[in-house]
Each structure stands twice: as C-alpha cells, then as structure tokens.
Short mmCIF file of C-alpha atoms in Angstrom, two decimals:
data_model
loop_
_atom_site.label_atom_id
_atom_site.label_comp_id
_atom_site.label_asym_id
_atom_site.label_seq_id
_atom_site.Cartn_x
_atom_site.Cartn_y
_atom_site.Cartn_z
CA UNK A 1 0.01 0.01 0.01
CA UNK A 2 2.89 2.39 0.81
CA UNK A 3 4.38 1.95 -2.68
CA UNK A 4 1.10 2.85 -4.46
CA UNK A 5 0.84 5.98 -2.32
CA UNK A 6 4.32 6.97 -3.39
CA UNK A 7 3.32 6.37 -7.02
CA UNK A 8 0.29 8.70 -6.64
CA UNK A 9 2.43 11.35 -4.97
CA UNK A 10 4.84 11.17 -7.88
CA UNK A 11 1.96 11.38 -10.41
CA UNK A 12 0.51 14.41 -8.56
CA UNK A 13 3.88 16.12 -8.50
CA UNK A 14 4.31 15.41 -12.23
CA UNK A 15 0.82 16.84 -13.00
CA UNK A 16 1.56 19.93 -10.89
CA UNK A 17 4.77 20.56 -12.78
CA UNK A 18 3.00 20.02 -16.10
CA UNK A 19 0.15 22.44 -15.26
CA UNK A 20 2.72 24.97 -13.87
CA UNK A 21 4.64 24.85 -17.16
CA UNK A 22 1.38 25.23 -19.14
CA UNK A 23 0.34 28.19 -16.92
CA UNK A 24 3.73 29.94 -17.41
CA UNK A 25 3.62 29.27 -21.14
CA UNK A 26 0.07 30.60 -21.36
CA UNK A 27 0.99 33.78 -19.50
CA UNK A 28 4.02 34.38 -21.75
CA UNK A 29 1.92 33.78 -24.88
CA UNK A 30 -0.79 36.15 -23.54
CA UNK A 31 1.84 38.87 -23.01
CA UNK A 32 3.58 38.45 -26.32
CA UNK A 33 0.28 37.83 -28.14
CA UNK A 34 -1.05 41.13 -26.89
CA UNK A 35 1.58 43.00 -28.84
CA UNK A 36 1.82 40.64 -31.83
CA UNK A 37 -2.02 40.69 -32.24
CA UNK A 38 -1.96 44.49 -32.70
CA UNK A 39 0.94 44.18 -35.21
CA UNK A 40 -0.79 41.45 -37.17
CA UNK A 41 -3.93 43.59 -37.28
CA UNK A 42 -1.85 46.45 -38.66
CA UNK A 43 -0.31 44.04 -41.23
CA UNK A 44 -3.80 42.95 -42.38
CA UNK A 45 -5.07 46.54 -42.54
CA UNK A 46 -2.10 47.47 -44.75
CA UNK A 47 -2.96 44.50 -46.97
CA UNK A 48 -6.61 45.48 -47.17
CA UNK A 49 -5.77 49.13 -47.86
CA UNK A 50 -3.53 48.21 -50.77
CA UNK A 51 -0.41 49.36 -49.00
CA UNK A 52 2.58 47.13 -49.06
CA UNK A 53 2.33 45.07 -45.88
CA UNK A 54 5.61 44.51 -44.06
CA UNK A 55 6.38 41.44 -42.00
CA UNK A 56 8.10 43.79 -39.59
CA UNK A 57 4.65 45.31 -38.79
CA UNK A 58 3.77 42.13 -36.92
CA UNK A 59 6.54 42.83 -34.36
CA UNK A 60 6.38 46.64 -34.42
CA UNK A 61 3.81 47.10 -31.68
CA UNK A 62 5.77 46.08 -28.61
CA UNK A 63 5.59 49.71 -27.50
CA UNK A 64 1.89 49.13 -27.00
CA UNK A 65 2.33 45.95 -24.97
CA UNK A 66 1.02 47.52 -21.80
CA UNK A 67 -2.15 48.79 -23.43
CA UNK A 68 -2.56 45.48 -25.25
CA UNK A 69 -2.26 43.48 -22.06
CA UNK A 70 -4.64 45.73 -20.18
CA UNK A 71 -7.16 45.72 -23.00
CA UNK A 72 -7.09 41.97 -23.50
CA UNK A 73 -7.24 41.30 -19.77
CA UNK A 74 -10.15 43.69 -19.31
CA UNK A 75 -11.96 42.15 -22.30
CA UNK A 76 -11.27 38.65 -20.95
CA UNK A 77 -12.70 39.53 -17.49
CA UNK A 78 -15.80 41.11 -18.93
CA UNK A 79 -16.41 38.22 -21.37
CA UNK A 80 -15.72 35.60 -18.64
CA UNK A 81 -18.26 37.11 -16.26
CA UNK A 82 -20.70 37.62 -19.15
CA UNK A 83 -20.32 33.95 -20.00
CA UNK A 84 -21.79 33.06 -16.60
CA UNK A 85 -25.11 34.07 -18.18
CA UNK A 86 -23.98 32.70 -21.60
CA UNK A 87 -25.72 35.13 -24.01
CA UNK A 88 -24.24 38.32 -22.57
CA UNK A 89 -20.74 36.74 -22.83
CA UNK A 90 -21.29 35.91 -26.44
CA UNK A 91 -22.55 39.42 -27.17
CA UNK A 92 -19.51 40.88 -25.32
CA UNK A 93 -17.08 38.70 -27.24
CA UNK A 94 -18.47 40.06 -30.49
CA UNK A 95 -18.60 43.58 -29.15
CA UNK A 96 -14.84 43.53 -28.35
CA UNK A 97 -13.81 41.49 -31.41
CA UNK A 98 -12.25 44.54 -33.15
CA UNK A 99 -10.10 45.62 -30.29
CA UNK A 100 -6.77 44.80 -31.97
CA UNK A 101 -7.77 46.79 -35.07
CA UNK A 102 -8.76 49.75 -32.94
CA UNK A 103 -5.41 49.67 -31.10
CA UNK A 104 -3.59 49.34 -34.43
CA UNK A 105 -5.30 52.49 -35.81
CA UNK A 106 -5.50 54.49 -32.55
CA UNK A 107 -2.40 53.79 -30.43
CA UNK A 108 -3.21 56.79 -28.22
CA UNK A 109 -6.32 55.12 -26.73
CA UNK A 110 -6.21 53.43 -23.32
CA UNK A 111 -7.81 50.02 -22.64
CA UNK A 112 -11.25 51.28 -21.68
CA UNK A 113 -11.39 53.62 -24.65
CA UNK A 114 -10.34 50.81 -27.02
CA UNK A 115 -13.13 48.57 -25.70
CA UNK A 116 -15.64 51.40 -25.88
CA UNK A 117 -14.64 52.09 -29.49
CA UNK A 118 -14.79 48.46 -30.47
CA UNK A 119 -18.25 48.20 -28.89
CA UNK A 120 -19.38 51.32 -30.78
CA UNK A 121 -18.15 49.98 -34.06
CA UNK A 122 -19.74 46.59 -33.54
CA UNK A 123 -23.12 47.97 -32.51
CA UNK A 124 -25.51 46.50 -35.05
CA UNK A 125 -22.72 44.40 -36.66
CA UNK A 126 -22.23 41.53 -34.26
CA UNK A 127 -24.48 39.21 -36.18
CA UNK A 128 -22.78 40.15 -39.43
CA UNK A 129 -19.41 39.11 -37.92
CA UNK A 130 -20.98 35.91 -36.66
CA UNK A 131 -22.23 35.11 -40.19
CA UNK A 132 -18.77 35.94 -41.68
CA UNK A 133 -17.10 33.58 -39.17
CA UNK A 134 -19.79 30.90 -39.88
CA UNK A 135 -18.94 31.11 -43.59
CA UNK A 136 -15.46 29.78 -42.83
CA UNK A 137 -16.51 26.51 -41.23
CA UNK A 138 -16.09 24.54 -44.46
CA UNK A 139 -12.57 25.89 -44.99
CA UNK A 140 -11.72 25.07 -41.36
CA UNK A 141 -12.97 21.46 -41.77
CA UNK A 142 -10.97 21.09 -44.98
CA UNK A 143 -7.88 22.43 -43.16
CA UNK A 144 -8.42 19.82 -40.45
CA UNK A 145 -8.60 17.11 -43.11
CA UNK A 146 -5.13 18.16 -44.35
CA UNK A 147 -3.80 17.51 -40.82
CA UNK A 148 -3.56 21.25 -40.20
CA UNK A 149 -1.50 22.15 -43.20
CA UNK A 150 -4.47 23.95 -44.79
CA UNK A 151 -4.49 26.39 -41.92
CA UNK A 152 -1.35 27.97 -43.38
CA UNK A 153 -3.57 29.39 -46.11
CA UNK A 154 -6.90 29.50 -44.33
CA UNK A 155 -5.97 31.63 -41.30
CA UNK A 156 -4.39 34.52 -43.28
CA UNK A 157 -7.34 34.52 -45.64
CA UNK A 158 -9.79 34.58 -42.73
CA UNK A 159 -7.89 37.42 -40.98
CA UNK A 160 -7.74 39.44 -44.20
CA UNK A 161 -11.52 39.00 -44.48
CA UNK A 162 -12.00 40.18 -40.90
CA UNK A 163 -9.77 43.21 -41.56
CA UNK A 164 -11.94 44.03 -44.56
CA UNK A 165 -14.98 43.69 -42.33
CA UNK A 166 -13.35 46.09 -39.82
CA UNK A 167 -12.74 48.63 -42.55
CA UNK A 168 -16.37 48.46 -43.66
CA UNK A 169 -18.00 48.56 -40.18
CA UNK A 170 -15.64 51.30 -38.91
CA UNK A 171 -16.42 53.47 -41.91
CA UNK A 172 -20.15 52.89 -41.32
CA UNK A 173 -19.77 53.71 -37.60
CA UNK A 174 -17.97 56.94 -38.44
CA UNK A 175 -20.77 57.74 -40.87
CA UNK A 176 -23.41 57.19 -38.12
CA UNK A 177 -21.88 59.75 -35.81
#
C-alpha cells in the first residue's frame, strides 16, 4: 500500500509541474500575443488598404504591449463574467472583437477607450461578424482534413476578410456619428 501511495504522490507532483509549465507558457503567450496581435492587425489593414504590408509590422507594436495586455485582460474579464449568463458573454465577445484593429489604428487610446470604441463599431454588426465567421466553417474542416497544413492558407485569408470587415464597419460607424 505504501508503494502505491508513493506512485500517486509522484504522479500528482508530475501533474503539478505540467500544469505549472502550461500556466507559465500561457501567461508568456498572452503577454507576447497582446503586442503581436496588434501588429498582425496592422499588417492585415495594410494588406486590405492596398499598402505594401511589411512582416516587420507584426513585431512593431511592442511599444503598446502595456495597453494590449490591459485591453485583452479587461476584455477577458468582462467576457468571462458575461459567459456566466452565456448570451451576454457571447454578445460581449463580438462587441470587443475589433479591439486589436482599434489599437492598431488608434495607439493613443487606453484600454477602456479601445473597448468602448470596439463596442461602438460593432453595434448592429455583431451578427454580421458571426455570419462571416460561420462562412469559414467549411474551410476550417478542410484544413483539419489536411492534418492542419491547410491552416497555413486558411488563417491569413480569414484574417484578411476580418480586416476588410473592420474597414467596412468602422467606416459605417464613423458615418453614423
């Protein structure tokens, strides 16, 4: 009996180490992703605008890392608590979906202003974004069938479509003012 207890202790210790590594990795990816997400949005906006997109744009927004972290953390908290009631969380996730594009275009805004602007832009457009995302299900399934290789083409195409969507809805929102 003593040997099986030792085995469980070792298994628990191994699981704790594993989850600790996953947690640290997730935190690092959240921090780096907060800046890279803004840069990738800038890259896609340049692509949509007909400007020559530069790969360096993806890594050019580390100066906004603080705002990116605060914005993503605030959005995550709001969406998480909204998800407790399910529908409000889904609505919030679509309301804040354009936050990286807003930060890419308006680096002077703070986290609350970014979320407020994203919410303003998405007012009346959340279902349109849902339908756009729904239209990509077939491509996602085909990408899975290629053992993930198809995602190398699918994800950039999808992100360019979302950047085009952002351009359209932000222009409409500016027109509504």
